[in-house]
Every structure is written in structure tokens, then in C-alpha cells.
């Protein structure tokens, strides 16, 4: 995207997670500052594009599992990102056309492109809420949410590659706890999260240094810290794994190395 044709409300001078991720996925909705930030990280972690693609593939397998095997028909996707191939409603409605999806993101560029997320099947529904994960009351109180989802019925809360933008000071665990409170029994939480656990301490230090220089606040978590998000929930098999190893649809020899992706995931059921 050229900086001369910047839609109102969009800051082309600061790197944004949605636009940087769009660059890694091969999209065009990003600015020079996002590409610079992306390349700083890629210099310390050269397989970052692969990591973004594998994260996205996990999201699609998880949504397919929820729709086809867990019987979920409602999805609340926070940190939805820019429209890409295989959006949540397309996967879910491909299995069950009556599926209903609410997308949430805090980035104005996602709002600009949200229409592409709203092309629901006639039997189902999609909606978009412009809100921040750090303001759960705004998300839960949004009229679009009440019009689209019935939270007294099982719902999948999706936080894929989103929680690592929330620091401990911003109370990541408390925010998830607030959202979890409103989920009916039988609901599911789907999460992925970047980690340094698969890297040597030296490589981990290089990635941390690059993160600090990249202009985007980022909070890596260990597997143990990630597991805290799921206390009191029932982890769906195979539990907490690398995104590449969660119900994979290709044989082991075709899967990337976990250290090249460095992304944890889990799907858990609310008892
Ligand atoms: C790496 S992208 C992931 C997109 C999508 N979930 C996926 O996995 O393909 C992270 C998204 O989270 C959004 N995000 C980051 N912090 C957020 C916050 N505090 N509230 C809402 N969205 C946030 C970003 O704008 C971006 O679209």
C-alpha cells in the first residue's frame, strides 16, 4: 500500500501487527514501516514467514475440528487480522453453513477491509467489532455481538497469534478470565502463542533483541506460562503442542521443524 493513499485513522509511521503479519503471508496491505519491522525480525528468525503460514494452517484445522467434530456453530475471533485465504467463517460455514462468526480487531486497517470478512453464507451470519482485547467489556457489550451470537450456547473463543501482544502488566490472564466467564459450558478456547522454548538461549536472546528493535510490543511466553491460560479447562487431544503437531493433515516428514515455527497452540473445552 502506498503511503500517499492512506485511509483516515491509519498511521503509516508505526509498525502494526496486522499489517506486518499480512506482509509475512504475502499480502499487499502493509507500509514500508511494517516491512522494515518484519525484516528486523526475519534477520534474527529467518523462518518467520513459515511460522505465520503454519499458524494460519493450524487456525483452519482447529476451526474445521470445532465445526465438524465438536459441533460448534458460533465463533468469536479476537485479533482476526486482515482478510486472508480461508477466513474463519469460510472454514466454519464450509462445514456448517449456519455458523455465526464475530470478528474483533483493534487495528483500523482491519476495519477498512472488514467487508471482505462479512460475506456470510445466507444461512449463517458474520459481524465485525472494532475493539481492543484489553477492553473486554467493550467487546462483550457490542450490539453486533449480541445480534450475532447467543453466548448462552457453546461458542469458540479464538485468540490466534493475538495474546502475545498483551503484556503481563496489561493482565493477559485476567483478560482471558473475563472472557471465559461469559462462555457457556461446551464452549472452546483456541489459542496460539509465540515462544522461545524451542530455541537455544543464544538464538532466543537474538530474537528478543530483534523484537525490541521492531517497534511492536511483544510478550513471548514459555510453555508453562502458556499452559496457565488453560487452567480449569479440558485440553482437547493432543493438548499443548507446536502448531505443526496439532492434528496435522500431512505426515511427519512433510512438517516443518518445531524450532523453525516456534509457535505453541491448544484447543480447550470449557467444562
Ligand atoms: C498476527 S495477527 C493474527 C491474525 C489471525 N488471528 C491469524 O492468526 O491469522 C494478530 C492480530 O491481532 C490484532 N491485535 C493485536 N493486539 C490486539 C488487541 N489488543 N486487541 C485486538 N486485536 C489485537 C492485530 O491487529 C492483528 O490483526
PDB file of C-alpha atoms and ligand atoms in Angstrom:
ATOM      1  CA  UNK A   1       0.000   0.000   0.000  1.00  0.00           C
ATOM      2  CA  UNK A   2       1.456   3.394  -0.883  1.00  0.00           C
ATOM      3  CA  UNK A   3       1.712   5.956   1.935  1.00  0.00           C
ATOM      4  CA  UNK A   4       0.069   8.625  -0.308  1.00  0.00           C
ATOM      5  CA  UNK A   5      -3.301   6.813  -0.288  1.00  0.00           C
ATOM      6  CA  UNK A   6      -3.641   6.208   3.418  1.00  0.00           C
ATOM      7  CA  UNK A   7      -7.234   5.840   4.655  1.00  0.00           C
ATOM      8  CA  UNK A   8      -8.210   8.107   7.544  1.00  0.00           C
ATOM      9  CA  UNK A   9      -7.276   6.850  11.030  1.00  0.00           C
ATOM     10  CA  UNK A  10      -4.364   4.782   9.774  1.00  0.00           C
ATOM     11  CA  UNK A  11      -0.845   5.544  10.977  1.00  0.00           C
ATOM     12  CA  UNK A  12       1.721   4.651   8.299  1.00  0.00           C
ATOM     13  CA  UNK A  13       4.645   5.745  10.513  1.00  0.00           C
ATOM     14  CA  UNK A  14       4.390   2.980  13.146  1.00  0.00           C
ATOM     15  CA  UNK A  15       4.614  -0.756  12.514  1.00  0.00           C
ATOM     16  CA  UNK A  16       1.350  -2.600  13.214  1.00  0.00           C
ATOM     17  CA  UNK A  17       0.981  -6.336  13.918  1.00  0.00           C
ATOM     18  CA  UNK A  18      -1.884  -6.879  11.426  1.00  0.00           C
ATOM     19  CA  UNK A  19      -0.001  -5.214   8.551  1.00  0.00           C
ATOM     20  CA  UNK A  20       3.289  -6.949   9.404  1.00  0.00           C
ATOM     21  CA  UNK A  21       1.563 -10.340   9.509  1.00  0.00           C
ATOM     22  CA  UNK A  22      -0.106  -9.503   6.185  1.00  0.00           C
ATOM     23  CA  UNK A  23       3.387  -8.910   4.727  1.00  0.00           C
ATOM     24  CA  UNK A  24       4.637 -12.274   6.014  1.00  0.00           C
ATOM     25  CA  UNK A  25       1.617 -14.001   4.474  1.00  0.00           C
ATOM     26  CA  UNK A  26       2.422 -12.372   1.126  1.00  0.00           C
ATOM     27  CA  UNK A  27      -0.300  -9.664   1.239  1.00  0.00           C
ATOM     28  CA  UNK A  28      -0.168  -6.081  -0.066  1.00  0.00           C
ATOM     29  CA  UNK A  29      -1.860  -4.237   2.823  1.00  0.00           C
ATOM     30  CA  UNK A  30       1.291  -3.007   4.548  1.00  0.00           C
ATOM     31  CA  UNK A  31       3.561   0.028   4.593  1.00  0.00           C
ATOM     32  CA  UNK A  32       7.358   0.467   4.472  1.00  0.00           C
ATOM     33  CA  UNK A  33       7.470   0.733   8.277  1.00  0.00           C
ATOM     34  CA  UNK A  34       5.729  -2.662   8.611  1.00  0.00           C
ATOM     35  CA  UNK A  35       8.096  -4.276   6.110  1.00  0.00           C
ATOM     36  CA  UNK A  36      11.122  -2.834   7.942  1.00  0.00           C
ATOM     37  CA  UNK A  37       9.837  -4.207  11.255  1.00  0.00           C
ATOM     38  CA  UNK A  38       9.166  -7.561   9.543  1.00  0.00           C
ATOM     39  CA  UNK A  39      12.697  -7.697   8.125  1.00  0.00           C
ATOM     40  CA  UNK A  40      14.307  -6.852  11.501  1.00  0.00           C
ATOM     41  CA  UNK A  41      12.594  -9.905  12.957  1.00  0.00           C
ATOM     42  CA  UNK A  42      13.324 -12.041   9.888  1.00  0.00           C
ATOM     43  CA  UNK A  43      17.042 -11.284  10.252  1.00  0.00           C
ATOM     44  CA  UNK A  44      17.000 -12.933  13.715  1.00  0.00           C
ATOM     45  CA  UNK A  45      14.354 -15.556  12.871  1.00  0.00           C
ATOM     46  CA  UNK A  46      14.594 -16.256   9.124  1.00  0.00           C
ATOM     47  CA  UNK A  47      11.676 -18.743   9.077  1.00  0.00           C
ATOM     48  CA  UNK A  48       9.153 -16.189  10.352  1.00  0.00           C
ATOM     49  CA  UNK A  49       7.060 -16.435   7.143  1.00  0.00           C
ATOM     50  CA  UNK A  50       6.813 -20.178   7.564  1.00  0.00           C
ATOM     51  CA  UNK A  51       5.736 -19.568  11.153  1.00  0.00           C
ATOM     52  CA  UNK A  52       2.927 -17.237  10.001  1.00  0.00           C
ATOM     53  CA  UNK A  53       1.759 -19.764   7.389  1.00  0.00           C
ATOM     54  CA  UNK A  54       1.807 -22.677   9.845  1.00  0.00           C
ATOM     55  CA  UNK A  55      -0.086 -20.559  12.397  1.00  0.00           C
ATOM     56  CA  UNK A  56      -2.741 -19.861   9.785  1.00  0.00           C
ATOM     57  CA  UNK A  57      -2.917 -23.560   8.814  1.00  0.00           C
ATOM     58  CA  UNK A  58      -3.432 -24.510  12.459  1.00  0.00           C
ATOM     59  CA  UNK A  59      -6.270 -21.963  12.730  1.00  0.00           C
ATOM     60  CA  UNK A  60      -8.012 -23.592   9.784  1.00  0.00           C
ATOM     61  CA  UNK A  61      -7.574 -27.154  11.145  1.00  0.00           C
ATOM     62  CA  UNK A  62      -8.818 -26.048  14.569  1.00  0.00           C
ATOM     63  CA  UNK A  63     -11.934 -24.337  13.140  1.00  0.00           C
ATOM     64  CA  UNK A  64     -12.650 -27.368  10.970  1.00  0.00           C
ATOM     65  CA  UNK A  65     -12.339 -29.606  14.047  1.00  0.00           C
ATOM     66  CA  UNK A  66     -14.668 -27.352  16.070  1.00  0.00           C
ATOM     67  CA  UNK A  67     -17.322 -27.208  13.347  1.00  0.00           C
ATOM     68  CA  UNK A  68     -17.104 -30.823  12.167  1.00  0.00           C
ATOM     69  CA  UNK A  69     -16.298 -32.730  15.365  1.00  0.00           C
ATOM     70  CA  UNK A  70     -17.176 -30.542  18.360  1.00  0.00           C
ATOM     71  CA  UNK A  71     -20.453 -29.265  16.881  1.00  0.00           C
ATOM     72  CA  UNK A  72     -19.595 -25.576  17.430  1.00  0.00           C
ATOM     73  CA  UNK A  73     -21.689 -23.124  15.415  1.00  0.00           C
ATOM     74  CA  UNK A  74     -20.643 -19.793  16.993  1.00  0.00           C
ATOM     75  CA  UNK A  75     -17.185 -18.213  16.830  1.00  0.00           C
ATOM     76  CA  UNK A  76     -15.728 -15.092  18.466  1.00  0.00           C
ATOM     77  CA  UNK A  77     -12.393 -14.373  16.777  1.00  0.00           C
ATOM     78  CA  UNK A  78     -10.398 -11.670  18.604  1.00  0.00           C
ATOM     79  CA  UNK A  79      -7.350 -10.404  16.709  1.00  0.00           C
ATOM     80  CA  UNK A  80      -8.938 -11.561  13.474  1.00  0.00           C
ATOM     81  CA  UNK A  81      -6.352  -9.888  11.225  1.00  0.00           C
ATOM     82  CA  UNK A  82      -6.752  -8.769   7.639  1.00  0.00           C
ATOM     83  CA  UNK A  83      -8.883 -10.990   5.406  1.00  0.00           C
ATOM     84  CA  UNK A  84      -6.754 -13.791   4.015  1.00  0.00           C
ATOM     85  CA  UNK A  85      -7.222 -17.150   2.330  1.00  0.00           C
ATOM     86  CA  UNK A  86      -9.521 -19.388   4.378  1.00  0.00           C
ATOM     87  CA  UNK A  87     -11.053 -16.978   6.905  1.00  0.00           C
ATOM     88  CA  UNK A  88     -12.785 -18.445   9.962  1.00  0.00           C
ATOM     89  CA  UNK A  89     -16.340 -18.039   8.599  1.00  0.00           C
ATOM     90  CA  UNK A  90     -15.370 -19.625   5.273  1.00  0.00           C
ATOM     91  CA  UNK A  91     -13.946 -22.711   7.001  1.00  0.00           C
ATOM     92  CA  UNK A  92     -16.786 -22.983   9.536  1.00  0.00           C
ATOM     93  CA  UNK A  93     -19.572 -22.330   7.008  1.00  0.00           C
ATOM     94  CA  UNK A  94     -17.895 -24.782   4.614  1.00  0.00           C
ATOM     95  CA  UNK A  95     -18.710 -27.435   7.231  1.00  0.00           C
ATOM     96  CA  UNK A  96     -21.920 -25.952   8.672  1.00  0.00           C
ATOM     97  CA  UNK A  97     -23.421 -23.072   6.603  1.00  0.00           C
ATOM     98  CA  UNK A  98     -25.436 -21.852   9.623  1.00  0.00           C
ATOM     99  CA  UNK A  99     -22.238 -20.945  11.535  1.00  0.00           C
ATOM    100  CA  UNK A 100     -22.140 -17.432  13.004  1.00  0.00           C
ATOM    101  CA  UNK A 101     -18.890 -15.513  13.435  1.00  0.00           C
ATOM    102  CA  UNK A 102     -17.973 -12.242  15.166  1.00  0.00           C
ATOM    103  CA  UNK A 103     -14.584 -10.853  14.229  1.00  0.00           C
ATOM    104  CA  UNK A 104     -12.814  -8.359  16.525  1.00  0.00           C
ATOM    105  CA  UNK A 105      -9.630  -6.391  15.892  1.00  0.00           C
ATOM    106  CA  UNK A 106      -8.199  -3.120  17.176  1.00  0.00           C
ATOM    107  CA  UNK A 107      -6.328  -2.165  14.015  1.00  0.00           C
ATOM    108  CA  UNK A 108      -8.018   0.481  11.827  1.00  0.00           C
ATOM    109  CA  UNK A 109      -6.671  -1.179   8.676  1.00  0.00           C
ATOM    110  CA  UNK A 110      -8.600  -4.342   9.504  1.00  0.00           C
ATOM    111  CA  UNK A 111     -11.732  -2.213   9.912  1.00  0.00           C
ATOM    112  CA  UNK A 112     -11.140  -0.742   6.424  1.00  0.00           C
ATOM    113  CA  UNK A 113     -11.023  -4.245   4.933  1.00  0.00           C
ATOM    114  CA  UNK A 114     -13.649  -5.820   7.184  1.00  0.00           C
ATOM    115  CA  UNK A 115     -16.246  -6.016   4.433  1.00  0.00           C
ATOM    116  CA  UNK A 116     -14.370  -8.999   2.997  1.00  0.00           C
ATOM    117  CA  UNK A 117     -14.874 -10.750   6.346  1.00  0.00           C
ATOM    118  CA  UNK A 118     -18.609 -10.181   6.198  1.00  0.00           C
ATOM    119  CA  UNK A 119     -19.611 -12.162   3.097  1.00  0.00           C
ATOM    120  CA  UNK A 120     -21.507 -14.743   5.097  1.00  0.00           C
ATOM    121  CA  UNK A 121     -23.422 -17.703   3.758  1.00  0.00           C
ATOM    122  CA  UNK A 122     -27.166 -16.864   3.671  1.00  0.00           C
ATOM    123  CA  UNK A 123     -27.845 -19.438   6.429  1.00  0.00           C
ATOM    124  CA  UNK A 124     -25.227 -18.035   8.810  1.00  0.00           C
ATOM    125  CA  UNK A 125     -24.043 -14.589   9.873  1.00  0.00           C
ATOM    126  CA  UNK A 126     -20.833 -12.611  10.331  1.00  0.00           C
ATOM    127  CA  UNK A 127     -20.187  -9.311  12.104  1.00  0.00           C
ATOM    128  CA  UNK A 128     -17.217  -7.111  12.856  1.00  0.00           C
ATOM    129  CA  UNK A 129     -16.438  -5.246  16.097  1.00  0.00           C
ATOM    130  CA  UNK A 130     -13.724  -2.595  16.158  1.00  0.00           C
ATOM    131  CA  UNK A 131     -12.386  -3.120  19.703  1.00  0.00           C
ATOM    132  CA  UNK A 132      -9.351  -3.972  21.783  1.00  0.00           C
ATOM    133  CA  UNK A 133      -8.754  -7.214  23.676  1.00  0.00           C
ATOM    134  CA  UNK A 134      -7.668  -5.028  26.607  1.00  0.00           C
ATOM    135  CA  UNK A 135     -11.262  -3.724  26.831  1.00  0.00           C
ATOM    136  CA  UNK A 136     -13.292  -6.937  27.186  1.00  0.00           C
ATOM    137  CA  UNK A 137     -16.400  -5.036  28.354  1.00  0.00           C
ATOM    138  CA  UNK A 138     -16.462  -3.138  25.055  1.00  0.00           C
ATOM    139  CA  UNK A 139     -16.303  -6.424  23.130  1.00  0.00           C
ATOM    140  CA  UNK A 140     -18.902  -8.159  25.302  1.00  0.00           C
ATOM    141  CA  UNK A 141     -21.208  -5.124  25.239  1.00  0.00           C
ATOM    142  CA  UNK A 142     -21.045  -4.582  21.468  1.00  0.00           C
ATOM    143  CA  UNK A 143     -24.513  -4.667  19.852  1.00  0.00           C
ATOM    144  CA  UNK A 144     -23.068  -6.603  16.882  1.00  0.00           C
ATOM    145  CA  UNK A 145     -22.057  -9.382  19.266  1.00  0.00           C
ATOM    146  CA  UNK A 146     -25.493  -9.590  20.897  1.00  0.00           C
ATOM    147  CA  UNK A 147     -27.156  -9.566  17.458  1.00  0.00           C
ATOM    148  CA  UNK A 148     -24.956 -12.337  16.092  1.00  0.00           C
ATOM    149  CA  UNK A 149     -24.072 -14.726  18.929  1.00  0.00           C
ATOM    150  CA  UNK A 150     -26.086 -16.282  21.732  1.00  0.00           C
ATOM    151  CA  UNK A 151     -23.471 -16.692  24.446  1.00  0.00           C
ATOM    152  CA  UNK A 152     -25.741 -18.987  26.435  1.00  0.00           C
ATOM    153  CA  UNK A 153     -24.859 -21.569  23.757  1.00  0.00           C
ATOM    154  CA  UNK A 154     -21.391 -23.077  23.142  1.00  0.00           C
ATOM    155  CA  UNK A 155     -19.062 -20.643  21.404  1.00  0.00           C
ATOM    156  CA  UNK A 156     -15.447 -20.874  20.281  1.00  0.00           C
ATOM    157  CA  UNK A 157     -13.276 -18.018  21.512  1.00  0.00           C
ATOM    158  CA  UNK A 158     -10.359 -17.705  19.091  1.00  0.00           C
ATOM    159  CA  UNK A 159      -7.192 -15.877  20.112  1.00  0.00           C
ATOM    160  CA  UNK A 160      -4.772 -16.993  17.436  1.00  0.00           C
ATOM    161  CA  UNK A 161      -1.434 -15.156  17.393  1.00  0.00           C
ATOM    162  CA  UNK A 162      -3.041 -12.361  19.434  1.00  0.00           C
ATOM    163  CA  UNK A 163      -2.255 -12.949  23.134  1.00  0.00           C
ATOM    164  CA  UNK A 164       1.473 -12.371  22.606  1.00  0.00           C
ATOM    165  CA  UNK A 165       0.699  -8.686  22.024  1.00  0.00           C
ATOM    166  CA  UNK A 166      -0.645  -8.442  25.589  1.00  0.00           C
ATOM    167  CA  UNK A 167       1.960  -8.000  28.336  1.00  0.00           C
ATOM    168  CA  UNK A 168       1.765  -9.177  31.961  1.00  0.00           C
ATOM    169  CA  UNK A 169       1.298  -5.519  33.012  1.00  0.00           C
ATOM    170  CA  UNK A 170      -1.822  -5.462  30.832  1.00  0.00           C
ATOM    171  CA  UNK A 171      -3.109  -8.524  32.735  1.00  0.00           C
ATOM    172  CA  UNK A 172      -3.239 -11.105  29.944  1.00  0.00           C
ATOM    173  CA  UNK A 173      -4.510 -13.864  32.270  1.00  0.00           C
ATOM    174  CA  UNK A 174      -7.160 -11.613  33.838  1.00  0.00           C
ATOM    175  CA  UNK A 175      -8.417 -10.552  30.388  1.00  0.00           C
ATOM    176  CA  UNK A 176      -8.804 -14.155  29.286  1.00  0.00           C
ATOM    177  CA  UNK A 177     -10.508 -14.937  32.613  1.00  0.00           C
ATOM    178  CA  UNK A 178     -13.093 -12.200  31.997  1.00  0.00           C
ATOM    179  CA  UNK A 179     -13.899 -13.531  28.519  1.00  0.00           C
ATOM    180  CA  UNK A 180     -14.013 -17.097  29.772  1.00  0.00           C
ATOM    181  CA  UNK A 181     -16.557 -16.155  32.461  1.00  0.00           C
ATOM    182  CA  UNK A 182     -19.221 -15.473  29.837  1.00  0.00           C
ATOM    183  CA  UNK A 183     -18.678 -18.702  27.865  1.00  0.00           C
ATOM    184  CA  UNK A 184     -21.307 -21.437  28.240  1.00  0.00           C
ATOM    185  CA  UNK A 185     -20.263 -24.998  29.137  1.00  0.00           C
ATOM    186  CA  UNK A 186     -19.169 -26.819  25.981  1.00  0.00           C
ATOM    187  CA  UNK A 187     -17.540 -23.661  24.622  1.00  0.00           C
ATOM    188  CA  UNK A 188     -13.931 -23.876  23.442  1.00  0.00           C
ATOM    189  CA  UNK A 189     -10.876 -21.624  23.617  1.00  0.00           C
ATOM    190  CA  UNK A 190      -8.397 -21.770  20.736  1.00  0.00           C
ATOM    191  CA  UNK A 191      -5.060 -20.071  21.180  1.00  0.00           C
ATOM    192  CA  UNK A 192      -1.644 -19.864  19.548  1.00  0.00           C
ATOM    193  CA  UNK A 193       1.320 -18.052  21.023  1.00  0.00           C
ATOM    194  CA  UNK A 194       4.947 -17.381  20.090  1.00  0.00           C
ATOM    195  CA  UNK A 195       7.579 -18.997  22.308  1.00  0.00           C
ATOM    196  CA  UNK A 196      11.353 -19.167  22.617  1.00  0.00           C
ATOM    197  CA  UNK A 197      11.190 -22.648  24.185  1.00  0.00           C
ATOM    198  CA  UNK A 198      12.331 -24.467  21.045  1.00  0.00           C
ATOM    199  CA  UNK A 199      15.394 -22.231  20.505  1.00  0.00           C
ATOM    200  CA  UNK A 200      18.824 -22.269  22.166  1.00  0.00           C
ATOM    201  CA  UNK A 201      19.314 -19.491  24.764  1.00  0.00           C
ATOM    202  CA  UNK A 202      21.641 -17.687  22.316  1.00  0.00           C
ATOM    203  CA  UNK A 203      19.103 -17.724  19.475  1.00  0.00           C
ATOM    204  CA  UNK A 204      16.342 -16.792  21.905  1.00  0.00           C
ATOM    205  CA  UNK A 205      18.350 -13.752  23.010  1.00  0.00           C
ATOM    206  CA  UNK A 206      18.808 -12.684  19.365  1.00  0.00           C
ATOM    207  CA  UNK A 207      15.064 -12.919  18.714  1.00  0.00           C
ATOM    208  CA  UNK A 208      14.298 -10.962  21.895  1.00  0.00           C
ATOM    209  CA  UNK A 209      16.732  -8.247  20.806  1.00  0.00           C
ATOM    210  CA  UNK A 210      15.130  -8.080  17.339  1.00  0.00           C
ATOM    211  CA  UNK A 211      11.673  -7.887  18.928  1.00  0.00           C
ATOM    212  CA  UNK A 212      12.739  -4.872  20.968  1.00  0.00           C
ATOM    213  CA  UNK A 213      14.032  -3.116  17.837  1.00  0.00           C
ATOM    214  CA  UNK A 214      10.988  -3.983  15.722  1.00  0.00           C
ATOM    215  CA  UNK A 215       8.695  -1.271  17.109  1.00  0.00           C
ATOM    216  CA  UNK A 216       5.902  -3.679  18.125  1.00  0.00           C
ATOM    217  CA  UNK A 217       5.317  -4.608  21.784  1.00  0.00           C
ATOM    218  CA  UNK A 218       5.628  -8.355  22.089  1.00  0.00           C
ATOM    219  CA  UNK A 219       5.474 -10.794  25.008  1.00  0.00           C
ATOM    220  CA  UNK A 220       6.995 -14.233  24.444  1.00  0.00           C
ATOM    221  CA  UNK A 221       5.733 -16.921  26.829  1.00  0.00           C
ATOM    222  CA  UNK A 222       7.119 -20.297  27.851  1.00  0.00           C
ATOM    223  CA  UNK A 223       5.061 -23.470  27.516  1.00  0.00           C
ATOM    224  CA  UNK A 224       4.420 -23.316  31.251  1.00  0.00           C
ATOM    225  CA  UNK A 225       3.207 -19.698  31.029  1.00  0.00           C
ATOM    226  CA  UNK A 226       1.040 -20.621  28.046  1.00  0.00           C
ATOM    227  CA  UNK A 227      -0.439 -23.566  29.975  1.00  0.00           C
ATOM    228  CA  UNK A 228      -1.664 -21.150  32.682  1.00  0.00           C
ATOM    229  CA  UNK A 229      -4.267 -19.806  30.223  1.00  0.00           C
ATOM    230  CA  UNK A 230      -5.932 -23.245  30.229  1.00  0.00           C
ATOM    231  CA  UNK A 231      -6.128 -23.955  33.960  1.00  0.00           C
ATOM    232  CA  UNK A 232      -9.522 -25.470  34.790  1.00  0.00           C
ATOM    233  CA  UNK A 233     -10.298 -26.261  31.133  1.00  0.00           C
ATOM    234  CA  UNK A 234     -10.232 -29.660  29.403  1.00  0.00           C
ATOM    235  CA  UNK A 235      -7.496 -29.729  26.782  1.00  0.00           C
ATOM    236  CA  UNK A 236      -8.573 -31.352  23.524  1.00  0.00           C
ATOM    237  CA  UNK A 237      -6.119 -34.042  22.318  1.00  0.00           C
ATOM    238  CA  UNK A 238      -3.174 -33.739  21.686  1.00  0.00           C
ATOM    239  CA  UNK A 239      -3.063 -30.948  24.306  1.00  0.00           C
ATOM    240  CA  UNK A 240      -0.446 -28.195  24.201  1.00  0.00           C
ATOM    241  CA  UNK A 241       1.844 -28.685  21.193  1.00  0.00           C
ATOM    242  CA  UNK A 242       3.647 -26.822  18.455  1.00  0.00           C
ATOM    243  CA  UNK A 243       1.113 -25.647  15.843  1.00  0.00           C
ATOM    244  CA  UNK A 244       2.732 -28.048  13.364  1.00  0.00           C
ATOM    245  CA  UNK A 245       1.869 -31.090  15.513  1.00  0.00           C
ATOM    246  CA  UNK A 246      -1.784 -30.336  16.372  1.00  0.00           C
ATOM    247  CA  UNK A 247      -3.949 -32.825  14.456  1.00  0.00           C
ATOM    248  CA  UNK A 248      -1.700 -32.477  11.404  1.00  0.00           C
ATOM    249  CA  UNK A 249      -3.013 -33.280   7.945  1.00  0.00           C
ATOM    250  CA  UNK A 250       0.407 -34.171   6.497  1.00  0.00           C
ATOM    251  CA  UNK A 251       2.828 -36.942   7.527  1.00  0.00           C
ATOM    252  CA  UNK A 252       5.701 -36.088   9.923  1.00  0.00           C
ATOM    253  CA  UNK A 253       8.336 -35.894   7.164  1.00  0.00           C
ATOM    254  CA  UNK A 254       6.361 -33.094   5.456  1.00  0.00           C
ATOM    255  CA  UNK A 255       6.022 -30.973   8.600  1.00  0.00           C
ATOM    256  CA  UNK A 256       8.473 -28.158   9.359  1.00  0.00           C
ATOM    257  CA  UNK A 257      10.766 -28.346  12.377  1.00  0.00           C
ATOM    258  CA  UNK A 258       9.133 -27.013  15.541  1.00  0.00           C
ATOM    259  CA  UNK A 259      12.032 -24.591  16.141  1.00  0.00           C
ATOM    260  CA  UNK A 260      11.501 -23.016  12.700  1.00  0.00           C
ATOM    261  CA  UNK A 261       7.904 -22.204  13.646  1.00  0.00           C
ATOM    262  CA  UNK A 262       8.234 -21.617  17.408  1.00  0.00           C
ATOM    263  CA  UNK A 263       4.516 -21.281  17.965  1.00  0.00           C
ATOM    264  CA  UNK A 264       2.535 -23.060  20.682  1.00  0.00           C
ATOM    265  CA  UNK A 265      -1.142 -23.923  20.383  1.00  0.00           C
ATOM    266  CA  UNK A 266      -4.019 -25.504  22.239  1.00  0.00           C
ATOM    267  CA  UNK A 267      -7.743 -26.074  21.922  1.00  0.00           C
ATOM    268  CA  UNK A 268      -9.546 -26.457  25.230  1.00  0.00           C
ATOM    269  CA  UNK A 269     -13.141 -27.122  26.258  1.00  0.00           C
ATOM    270  CA  UNK A 270     -14.989 -25.200  28.950  1.00  0.00           C
ATOM    271  CA  UNK A 271     -16.424 -27.833  31.339  1.00  0.00           C
TER     272      UNK A 271
HETATM  273  C1  LIG B   1      -0.515 -11.909  13.915  1.00  0.00           C
HETATM  274  S1  LIG B   1      -2.114 -11.300  13.546  1.00  0.00           S
HETATM  275  C2  LIG B   1      -3.082 -12.796  13.598  1.00  0.00           C
HETATM  276  C3  LIG B   1      -4.311 -12.756  12.731  1.00  0.00           C
HETATM  277  C4  LIG B   1      -5.182 -14.023  12.749  1.00  0.00           C
HETATM  278  N1  LIG B   1      -5.685 -14.291  14.089  1.00  0.00           N
HETATM  279  C5  LIG B   1      -4.410 -15.227  12.266  1.00  0.00           C
HETATM  280  O1  LIG B   1      -3.858 -15.932  13.110  1.00  0.00           O
HETATM  281  O2  LIG B   1      -4.301 -15.456  11.061  1.00  0.00           O
HETATM  282  C6  LIG B   1      -2.558 -10.541  15.096  1.00  0.00           C
HETATM  283  C7  LIG B   1      -3.820  -9.700  15.042  1.00  0.00           C
HETATM  284  O3  LIG B   1      -4.153  -9.309  16.386  1.00  0.00           O
HETATM  285  C8  LIG B   1      -4.546  -7.961  16.380  1.00  0.00           C
HETATM  286  N2  LIG B   1      -4.325  -7.409  17.714  1.00  0.00           N
HETATM  287  C9  LIG B   1      -3.146  -7.185  18.345  1.00  0.00           C
HETATM  288  N3  LIG B   1      -3.344  -6.661  19.555  1.00  0.00           N
HETATM  289  C10 LIG B   1      -4.705  -6.564  19.708  1.00  0.00           C
HETATM  290  C11 LIG B   1      -5.538  -6.080  20.744  1.00  0.00           C
HETATM  291  N4  LIG B   1      -5.020  -5.588  21.870  1.00  0.00           N
HETATM  292  N5  LIG B   1      -6.864  -6.102  20.563  1.00  0.00           N
HETATM  293  C12 LIG B   1      -7.411  -6.584  19.404  1.00  0.00           C
HETATM  294  N6  LIG B   1      -6.662  -7.057  18.385  1.00  0.00           N
HETATM  295  C13 LIG B   1      -5.325  -7.047  18.526  1.00  0.00           C
HETATM  296  C14 LIG B   1      -3.681  -7.319  15.312  1.00  0.00           C
HETATM  297  O4  LIG B   1      -4.225  -6.104  14.821  1.00  0.00           O
HETATM  298  C15 LIG B   1      -3.642  -8.413  14.259  1.00  0.00           C
HETATM  299  O5  LIG B   1      -4.687  -8.285  13.334  1.00  0.00           O
END
